[in-house]
Amino acid sequence: MIDKRFYGLILCLLVGTICFGCGGKDTARESSDPSVETIRDEKEDENMTKEDFMREAIALSCSSVEHGGGPFGAVIVRDGKIIARGSNSVTLLNDPTAHAEVSAIRAACSSEKNFKLEGCELYTSCEPCPMCLAAAYWAGISKIYYGNNRTDAAEIGFDDSFIYDQIDVAPEKRTVPSEPMLRDEALQAFRMWSEKEDKIEY
């Protein structure tokens, strides 16, 4: 009769093989979107400095260029660990909102299962454009670090200064003019929101 310890050994080997096969990583589901990355690797250095995080964002920007994307990268950091990465995939996805910062924020919110990223820091290879800056505010990002500034971006064809200038222009006089209409009807949704007792404010 075979010793029970033999069966125990076989079981341990099988379990060990399964665990080894999964890689032992705590990962979020990888997105098909090439602009986002939410993998968390246990081997990631827990003692990374602010400079290390910025270098990661810069590396993402260079990798993005090599793979056909725009020259921008970003990472979201919480408690000294990277929780999400993003790169600019505007042309790859035909999505004008797929900037690195927005992509990283989307990935982080998905990974954290929360629309707020309070306590998180954003490291981006370039000073955020108005859209990305607004997204960081809406997400509750605590601090932003950036590499290149808006002047550096303008010098290679990414000039966002006109958008900043447009903010102070009367809506009807902007390059893309805005015209109000049906305000009385549109206010219905606002009244419904104000009266809704179980709404989730953000």
Coordinates of N, CA and C in Angstrom, one line a residue:
M1 N 0.8 -1.2 0.0 CA 0.0 0.0 0.0 C 0.9 1.2 0.0
I2 N 0.5 2.3 -0.9 CA 1.3 3.4 -1.0 C 1.1 4.3 0.2
D3 N 2.2 4.8 0.8 CA 2.1 5.7 1.9 C 1.3 7.0 1.6
K4 N 0.5 7.4 2.6 CA -0.3 8.6 2.4 C 0.5 9.8 2.2
R5 N 1.8 9.8 2.7 CA 2.7 10.9 2.5 C 3.0 11.1 1.0
F6 N 3.0 10.0 0.3 CA 3.3 10.1 -1.2 C 2.2 10.9 -1.9
Y7 N 1.0 10.6 -1.5 CA -0.2 11.4 -2.1 C 0.0 12.9 -1.7
G8 N 0.4 13.1 -0.5 CA 0.5 14.5 0.0 C 1.6 15.2 -0.8
L9 N 2.7 14.5 -1.1 CA 3.7 15.1 -1.9 C 3.3 15.4 -3.3
I10 N 2.5 14.5 -3.9 CA 2.0 14.7 -5.3 C 1.1 16.0 -5.3
L11 N 0.2 16.1 -4.3 CA -0.7 17.2 -4.2 C 0.0 18.5 -4.1
C12 N 1.1 18.5 -3.2 CA 1.8 19.8 -3.0 C 2.5 20.2 -4.3
L13 N 3.0 19.2 -5.1 CA 3.7 19.5 -6.4 C 2.7 20.1 -7.3
L14 N 1.5 19.5 -7.4 CA 0.5 20.0 -8.3 C 0.0 21.4 -7.9
V15 N -0.2 21.7 -6.7 CA -0.6 23.0 -6.2 C 0.5 24.0 -6.5
G16 N 1.8 23.6 -6.3 CA 2.9 24.5 -6.5 C 3.0 24.8 -8.0
T17 N 2.7 23.9 -8.9 CA 2.8 24.1 -10.3 C 1.7 25.1 -10.7
I18 N 0.5 25.0 -10.2 CA -0.5 25.9 -10.5 C -0.2 27.3 -10.1
C19 N 0.3 27.4 -8.8 CA 0.7 28.8 -8.3 C 1.8 29.4 -9.1
F20 N 2.8 28.5 -9.5 CA 3.9 29.0 -10.3 C 3.4 29.5 -11.7
G21 N 2.4 28.8 -12.2 CA 1.9 29.2 -13.5 C 1.2 30.5 -13.5
C22 N 0.6 30.9 -12.4 CA -0.1 32.1 -12.4 C 0.8 33.3 -12.2
G23 N 2.1 33.0 -11.8 CA 3.0 34.1 -11.7 C 3.0 34.8 -10.4
G24 N 2.1 34.5 -9.5 CA 2.0 35.1 -8.2 C 1.8 36.6 -8.2
K25 N 1.1 37.2 -9.2 CA 1.0 38.6 -9.4 C -0.4 39.0 -9.0
D26 N -0.6 40.2 -8.4 CA -1.8 40.8 -8.2 C -2.1 41.7 -9.3
T27 N -2.9 41.3 -10.3 CA -3.1 42.1 -11.5 C -4.6 42.4 -11.7
A28 N -4.8 43.6 -12.2 CA -6.1 44.0 -12.7 C -6.2 43.5 -14.1
R29 N -7.4 43.3 -14.6 CA -7.6 42.8 -16.0 C -7.0 43.7 -17.0
E30 N -6.2 43.2 -17.9 CA -5.5 44.1 -18.8 C -6.5 44.5 -19.9
S31 N -6.5 45.8 -20.2 CA -7.4 46.4 -21.2 C -6.9 46.2 -22.6
S32 N -7.8 46.1 -23.5 CA -7.4 46.1 -24.9 C -6.9 47.4 -25.4
D33 N -7.2 48.4 -24.6 CA -6.7 49.8 -25.0 C -5.2 49.9 -24.8
P34 N -4.5 50.2 -25.8 CA -3.0 50.2 -25.7 C -2.5 51.4 -24.9
S35 N -3.4 52.3 -24.5 CA -3.0 53.5 -23.8 C -3.0 53.3 -22.3
V36 N -3.5 52.2 -21.8 CA -3.6 52.0 -20.4 C -2.9 50.7 -19.9
E37 N -2.5 50.7 -18.7 CA -1.8 49.6 -18.1 C -2.1 49.6 -16.6
T38 N -2.6 48.5 -16.1 CA -3.0 48.5 -14.7 C -2.4 47.3 -14.0
I39 N -1.4 46.7 -14.5 CA -0.7 45.5 -13.8 C 0.0 46.0 -12.6
R40 N -0.2 45.3 -11.5 CA 0.6 45.5 -10.3 C 1.5 44.4 -10.1
D41 N 2.8 44.6 -10.1 CA 3.7 43.5 -9.9 C 4.3 43.6 -8.5
E42 N 4.2 42.4 -7.8 CA 4.7 42.4 -6.4 C 6.2 42.7 -6.4
K43 N 6.9 42.4 -7.5 CA 8.3 42.6 -7.5 C 8.7 44.1 -7.7
E44 N 7.7 44.9 -8.0 CA 7.9 46.4 -8.2 C 8.6 47.0 -6.9
D45 N 9.6 47.8 -7.1 CA 10.3 48.3 -6.0 C 9.4 49.2 -5.2
E46 N 9.3 48.9 -3.9 CA 8.4 49.7 -3.0 C 9.1 50.9 -2.5
N47 N 10.4 51.1 -2.9 CA 11.2 52.2 -2.4 C 11.5 53.2 -3.6
M48 N 10.6 53.2 -4.6 CA 10.8 54.1 -5.7 C 10.7 55.6 -5.2
T49 N 11.5 56.4 -5.8 CA 11.5 57.8 -5.5 C 10.6 58.6 -6.5
K50 N 10.4 59.9 -6.2 CA 9.6 60.7 -7.1 C 10.3 60.7 -8.5
E51 N 11.6 60.8 -8.5 CA 12.4 60.7 -9.8 C 12.1 59.4 -10.5
D52 N 12.0 58.3 -9.8 CA 11.8 57.0 -10.4 C 10.4 57.0 -11.1
F53 N 9.4 57.6 -10.4 CA 8.1 57.6 -11.0 C 8.1 58.5 -12.2
M54 N 8.8 59.6 -12.2 CA 8.8 60.5 -13.4 C 9.5 59.8 -14.5
R55 N 10.6 59.1 -14.2 CA 11.3 58.3 -15.2 C 10.4 57.2 -15.9
E56 N 9.6 56.7 -15.1 CA 8.6 55.7 -15.6 C 7.7 56.3 -16.6
A57 N 7.2 57.5 -16.2 CA 6.3 58.3 -17.2 C 7.1 58.6 -18.4
I58 N 8.3 59.1 -18.3 CA 9.1 59.4 -19.5 C 9.4 58.2 -20.3
A59 N 9.6 57.0 -19.7 CA 9.8 55.8 -20.5 C 8.6 55.4 -21.2
L60 N 7.4 55.7 -20.6 CA 6.2 55.4 -21.3 C 6.0 56.3 -22.5
S61 N 6.4 57.5 -22.4 CA 6.3 58.5 -23.5 C 7.2 58.1 -24.7
C62 N 8.4 57.6 -24.4 CA 9.3 57.1 -25.4 C 8.8 55.9 -26.1
S63 N 8.3 55.0 -25.3 CA 7.7 53.7 -25.8 C 6.5 54.0 -26.7
S64 N 5.7 55.0 -26.3 CA 4.5 55.4 -27.1 C 4.9 55.8 -28.5
V65 N 6.0 56.6 -28.5 CA 6.5 57.1 -29.9 C 6.9 55.9 -30.7
E66 N 7.6 55.0 -30.1 CA 8.1 53.8 -30.8 C 7.0 52.9 -31.3
H67 N 5.8 53.0 -30.7 CA 4.7 52.1 -31.1 C 3.6 52.9 -31.8
G68 N 3.9 54.1 -32.2 CA 3.0 54.8 -33.1 C 2.1 55.8 -32.3
G69 N 2.3 56.0 -31.1 CA 1.5 56.9 -30.3 C 2.1 58.2 -30.2
G70 N 1.5 59.1 -29.4 CA 2.0 60.4 -29.1 C 3.1 60.4 -28.1
P71 N 3.9 61.5 -28.0 CA 5.1 61.5 -27.1 C 4.8 61.9 -25.7
F72 N 3.8 61.2 -25.1 CA 3.4 61.5 -23.7 C 3.1 60.2 -22.9
G73 N 3.5 60.2 -21.6 CA 3.3 59.1 -20.8 C 3.0 59.6 -19.4
A74 N 2.2 58.8 -18.6 CA 1.9 59.2 -17.2 C 1.7 58.0 -16.3
V75 N 1.9 58.2 -15.1 CA 1.6 57.1 -14.1 C 0.8 57.7 -12.9
I76 N 0.0 56.9 -12.3 CA -0.7 57.3 -11.1 C -0.1 56.6 -9.9
V77 N 0.2 57.3 -8.8 CA 0.9 56.7 -7.7 C 0.0 56.9 -6.4
R78 N -0.1 55.8 -5.7 CA -0.8 55.8 -4.4 C 0.1 55.1 -3.3
D79 N 0.3 55.8 -2.2 CA 1.1 55.2 -1.1 C 2.5 54.7 -1.6
G80 N 3.1 55.4 -2.5 CA 4.4 55.0 -3.0 C 4.5 53.9 -4.0
K81 N 3.3 53.5 -4.6 CA 3.3 52.4 -5.6 C 2.5 52.9 -6.8
I82 N 3.0 52.5 -7.9 CA 2.3 52.8 -9.2 C 1.0 51.9 -9.3
I83 N -0.2 52.6 -9.4 CA -1.4 51.8 -9.6 C -1.9 51.8 -11.0
A84 N -1.4 52.7 -11.8 CA -1.9 52.7 -13.2 C -0.9 53.5 -14.1
R85 N -0.9 53.1 -15.3 CA 0.0 53.8 -16.3 C -0.8 54.2 -17.5
G86 N -0.4 55.2 -18.3 CA -1.1 55.5 -19.5 C -0.2 56.2 -20.5
S87 N -0.5 56.1 -21.7 CA 0.3 56.8 -22.8 C -0.7 57.4 -23.8
N88 N -0.2 58.3 -24.6 CA -1.0 59.0 -25.5 C -1.4 58.1 -26.7
S89 N -2.6 57.8 -26.9 CA -3.1 56.9 -28.0 C -4.1 57.6 -28.9
V90 N -4.0 58.9 -29.1 CA -5.0 59.6 -29.9 C -5.1 59.1 -31.3
T91 N -4.0 58.9 -31.9 CA -4.0 58.4 -33.3 C -4.2 56.9 -33.4
L92 N -3.8 56.2 -32.4 CA -3.9 54.7 -32.5 C -5.4 54.3 -32.3
L93 N -6.1 55.1 -31.5 CA -7.5 54.8 -31.2 C -8.5 55.7 -31.9
N94 N -8.0 56.7 -32.6 CA -8.8 57.7 -33.2 C -9.7 58.3 -32.1
D95 N -9.1 58.6 -31.0 CA -9.8 59.2 -29.9 C -9.1 60.4 -29.4
P96 N -9.6 61.6 -29.6 CA -8.9 62.8 -29.2 C -8.8 63.0 -27.7
T97 N -9.5 62.2 -27.0 CA -9.4 62.3 -25.5 C -8.4 61.3 -24.9
A98 N -7.8 60.5 -25.7 CA -6.9 59.5 -25.2 C -5.5 60.0 -24.9
H99 N -5.5 61.0 -24.1 CA -4.2 61.6 -23.7 C -3.7 60.7 -22.6
A100 N -2.4 60.8 -22.3 CA -1.7 59.9 -21.4 C -2.3 60.1 -20.0
E101 N -2.6 61.3 -19.5 CA -3.1 61.5 -18.2 C -4.5 61.0 -18.1
V102 N -5.3 61.2 -19.1 CA -6.7 60.8 -19.0 C -6.7 59.2 -19.0
S103 N -5.9 58.6 -19.9 CA -5.8 57.2 -19.9 C -5.4 56.6 -18.6
A104 N -4.4 57.2 -18.0 CA -3.9 56.7 -16.7 C -5.0 56.9 -15.6
I105 N -5.7 58.0 -15.6 CA -6.8 58.2 -14.7 C -7.9 57.2 -14.8
R106 N -8.3 56.9 -16.1 CA -9.3 55.9 -16.4 C -8.9 54.6 -15.8
A107 N -7.6 54.2 -16.1 CA -7.1 52.9 -15.6 C -7.1 52.8 -14.1
A108 N -6.7 53.9 -13.5 CA -6.6 53.9 -12.0 C -8.0 53.8 -11.4
C109 N -8.9 54.5 -11.9 CA -10.3 54.5 -11.4 C -10.9 53.1 -11.6
S110 N -10.6 52.5 -12.7 CA -11.1 51.1 -13.0 C -10.5 50.1 -12.0
S111 N -9.1 50.3 -11.8 CA -8.4 49.4 -10.9 C -8.9 49.5 -9.4
E112 N -9.1 50.8 -9.0 CA -9.5 51.1 -7.6 C -10.9 51.0 -7.4
K113 N -11.7 50.8 -8.5 CA -13.2 50.8 -8.5 C -13.7 52.0 -7.7
N114 N -13.2 53.1 -8.1 CA -13.6 54.4 -7.5 C -13.4 55.5 -8.4
F115 N -14.4 56.4 -8.5 CA -14.3 57.6 -9.4 C -13.5 58.7 -8.8
K116 N -13.0 58.5 -7.6 CA -12.2 59.5 -6.9 C -10.8 58.9 -6.6
L117 N -9.8 59.7 -6.9 CA -8.4 59.3 -6.7 C -7.7 60.1 -5.6
E118 N -8.5 60.5 -4.6 CA -7.9 61.3 -3.5 C -6.7 60.6 -2.9
G119 N -5.7 61.3 -2.6 CA -4.5 60.7 -2.1 C -3.5 60.2 -3.1
C120 N -3.9 60.3 -4.4 CA -3.0 59.8 -5.4 C -2.3 61.0 -6.1
E121 N -1.1 60.7 -6.6 CA -0.3 61.6 -7.3 C -0.2 61.3 -8.8
L122 N -0.1 62.3 -9.6 CA 0.0 62.1 -11.1 C 1.4 62.5 -11.5
Y123 N 2.1 61.6 -12.1 CA 3.4 61.9 -12.7 C 3.2 61.8 -14.2
T124 N 3.5 62.9 -14.9 CA 3.3 63.0 -16.4 C 4.5 63.5 -17.1
S125 N 4.8 63.0 -18.2 CA 6.0 63.4 -18.9 C 6.0 64.9 -19.4
C126 N 4.8 65.4 -19.4 CA 4.6 66.8 -19.9 C 3.5 67.5 -19.1
E127 N 3.6 68.8 -18.9 CA 2.6 69.6 -18.2 C 1.2 69.3 -18.9
P128 N 0.2 69.0 -18.1 CA -1.1 68.6 -18.6 C -1.7 69.7 -19.4
C129 N -2.4 69.3 -20.5 CA -3.2 70.3 -21.3 C -4.5 70.6 -20.4
P130 N -5.3 71.6 -20.9 CA -6.5 72.0 -20.1 C -7.4 70.8 -19.8
M131 N -7.6 69.9 -20.8 CA -8.5 68.8 -20.6 C -7.9 67.8 -19.5
C132 N -6.7 67.5 -19.6 CA -6.1 66.6 -18.6 C -6.0 67.2 -17.2
L133 N -5.7 68.5 -17.2 CA -5.7 69.2 -15.9 C -7.1 69.2 -15.3
A134 N -8.1 69.4 -16.1 CA -9.5 69.3 -15.5 C -9.8 67.9 -15.1
A135 N -9.4 66.9 -15.8 CA -9.6 65.5 -15.4 C -9.0 65.2 -14.1
A136 N -7.8 65.7 -13.9 CA -7.1 65.5 -12.6 C -7.8 66.1 -11.5
Y137 N -8.4 67.3 -11.7 CA -9.2 68.0 -10.6 C -10.4 67.2 -10.4
W138 N -11.1 66.8 -11.4 CA -12.4 66.0 -11.2 C -12.1 64.7 -10.5
A139 N -10.9 64.1 -10.8 CA -10.6 62.8 -10.1 C -10.1 63.0 -8.7
G140 N -9.8 64.2 -8.3 CA -9.4 64.4 -6.9 C -7.9 64.2 -6.7
I141 N -7.1 64.2 -7.8 CA -5.7 64.0 -7.7 C -5.1 65.0 -6.7
S142 N -4.2 64.5 -5.8 CA -3.6 65.4 -4.8 C -2.5 66.3 -5.2
K143 N -1.7 65.8 -6.2 CA -0.6 66.6 -6.6 C -0.1 66.1 -8.0
I144 N 0.4 67.0 -8.8 CA 0.8 66.7 -10.2 C 2.3 67.0 -10.3
Y145 N 3.1 66.1 -10.9 CA 4.5 66.4 -11.2 C 4.6 66.2 -12.7
Y146 N 5.3 67.1 -13.4 CA 5.5 67.0 -14.8 C 6.9 67.3 -15.3
G147 N 7.3 66.7 -16.4 CA 8.6 66.8 -17.0 C 8.7 68.0 -17.9
N148 N 8.4 67.8 -19.2 CA 8.4 68.9 -20.1 C 7.3 69.9 -19.7
N149 N 7.5 71.2 -20.1 CA 6.4 72.2 -19.9 C 5.7 72.5 -21.2
R150 N 4.6 73.3 -21.0 CA 3.8 73.6 -22.2 C 4.5 74.3 -23.4
T151 N 5.6 75.0 -23.0 CA 6.4 75.6 -24.1 C 7.2 74.6 -24.9
D152 N 7.7 73.6 -24.2 CA 8.4 72.5 -24.8 C 7.5 71.8 -25.8
A153 N 6.2 71.6 -25.3 CA 5.2 70.9 -26.1 C 4.9 71.7 -27.4
A154 N 4.7 73.0 -27.2 CA 4.4 73.9 -28.3 C 5.5 73.9 -29.4
E155 N 6.7 73.7 -29.0 CA 7.8 73.7 -29.9 C 7.8 72.5 -30.9
I156 N 7.1 71.4 -30.5 CA 7.1 70.3 -31.4 C 5.7 70.1 -31.9
G157 N 4.9 71.2 -31.8 CA 3.6 71.1 -32.5 C 2.3 70.9 -31.6
F158 N 2.6 70.8 -30.3 CA 1.4 70.5 -29.4 C 1.2 71.8 -28.6
D159 N 0.6 72.8 -29.2 CA 0.4 74.1 -28.6 C -1.0 74.2 -28.0
D160 N -1.1 74.1 -26.7 CA -2.4 74.2 -26.0 C -2.7 75.6 -25.5
S161 N -1.8 76.5 -25.7 CA -2.0 77.9 -25.2 C -3.2 78.5 -25.7
F162 N -3.6 78.2 -26.9 CA -4.8 78.8 -27.5 C -6.1 78.4 -26.7
I163 N -6.0 77.2 -26.2 CA -7.2 76.7 -25.4 C -7.3 77.4 -24.1
Y164 N -6.1 77.6 -23.4 CA -6.1 78.4 -22.2 C -6.6 79.8 -22.4
D165 N -6.2 80.4 -23.6 CA -6.7 81.7 -23.9 C -8.1 81.8 -24.2
Q166 N -8.7 80.7 -24.7 CA -10.1 80.7 -25.1 C -11.0 80.7 -23.9
I167 N -10.5 80.2 -22.7 CA -11.4 80.1 -21.6 C -11.9 81.4 -21.1
D168 N -11.1 82.5 -21.2 CA -11.6 83.8 -20.8 C -12.4 84.6 -21.8
V169 N -12.5 84.0 -23.0 CA -13.3 84.6 -24.1 C -14.8 84.3 -23.9
A170 N -15.6 85.3 -24.2 CA -17.1 85.0 -24.1 C -17.5 83.8 -25.0
P171 N -18.3 82.9 -24.5 CA -18.6 81.7 -25.3 C -19.0 81.9 -26.7
E172 N -19.7 82.9 -27.0 CA -20.2 83.2 -28.4 C -19.1 83.7 -29.3
K173 N -18.0 84.2 -28.7 CA -16.9 84.8 -29.4 C -15.7 83.9 -29.6
R174 N -15.7 82.7 -29.0 CA -14.6 81.7 -29.1 C -14.5 81.2 -30.5
T175 N -13.3 80.6 -30.8 CA -13.0 80.0 -32.1 C -14.1 79.0 -32.4
V176 N -14.5 78.2 -31.4 CA -15.6 77.3 -31.5 C -16.7 77.9 -30.7
P177 N -17.6 78.7 -31.4 CA -18.6 79.4 -30.6 C -19.6 78.5 -30.0
S178 N -20.1 79.0 -28.8 CA -21.2 78.3 -28.1 C -22.5 79.1 -28.1
E179 N -23.6 78.5 -28.2 CA -24.9 79.2 -28.3 C -25.9 78.5 -27.3
P180 N -26.4 79.2 -26.3 CA -27.4 78.6 -25.4 C -28.7 78.4 -26.1
M181 N -29.4 77.3 -25.7 CA -30.7 77.0 -26.2 C -31.5 76.1 -25.3
L182 N -32.8 76.2 -25.3 CA -33.7 75.3 -24.5 C -33.3 75.2 -23.0
R183 N -32.8 76.2 -22.4 CA -32.4 76.2 -21.0 C -33.5 75.7 -20.1
D184 N -34.7 76.2 -20.3 CA -35.8 75.9 -19.5 C -36.1 74.4 -19.5
E185 N -36.0 73.8 -20.6 CA -36.2 72.3 -20.7 C -35.0 71.6 -20.1
A186 N -33.8 72.1 -20.4 CA -32.6 71.4 -19.9 C -32.5 71.4 -18.3
L187 N -33.1 72.4 -17.7 CA -33.1 72.5 -16.3 C -33.9 71.4 -15.6
Q188 N -34.7 70.7 -16.3 CA -35.5 69.6 -15.7 C -34.6 68.6 -15.1
A189 N -33.5 68.2 -15.8 CA -32.6 67.2 -15.3 C -31.9 67.7 -14.0
F190 N -31.6 69.0 -13.9 CA -31.0 69.6 -12.7 C -32.0 69.5 -11.6
R191 N -33.2 69.8 -11.8 CA -34.2 69.8 -10.8 C -34.4 68.3 -10.2
M192 N -34.4 67.4 -11.2 CA -34.5 66.0 -10.8 C -33.3 65.6 -9.9
W193 N -32.1 66.0 -10.3 CA -30.9 65.7 -9.5 C -31.0 66.3 -8.1
S194 N -31.4 67.6 -8.0 CA -31.5 68.3 -6.7 C -32.5 67.5 -5.8
E195 N -33.5 67.0 -6.4 CA -34.6 66.3 -5.6 C -34.3 64.9 -5.3
K196 N -33.3 64.3 -6.0 CA -33.0 62.9 -5.9 C -32.3 62.6 -4.5
E197 N -32.9 61.8 -3.7 CA -32.4 61.6 -2.3 C -31.2 60.6 -2.3
D198 N -31.2 59.6 -3.2 CA -30.2 58.6 -3.2 C -29.1 58.8 -4.3
K199 N -28.9 60.1 -4.7 CA -27.9 60.3 -5.7 C -26.5 60.2 -5.1
I200 N -25.5 59.8 -5.9 CA -24.1 59.7 -5.6 C -23.4 61.0 -6.1
E201 N -23.1 61.8 -5.2 CA -22.5 63.1 -5.6 C -21.0 62.9 -5.9
Y202 N -20.5 63.7 -6.8 CA -19.1 63.6 -7.2 C -18.5 65.0 -7.6

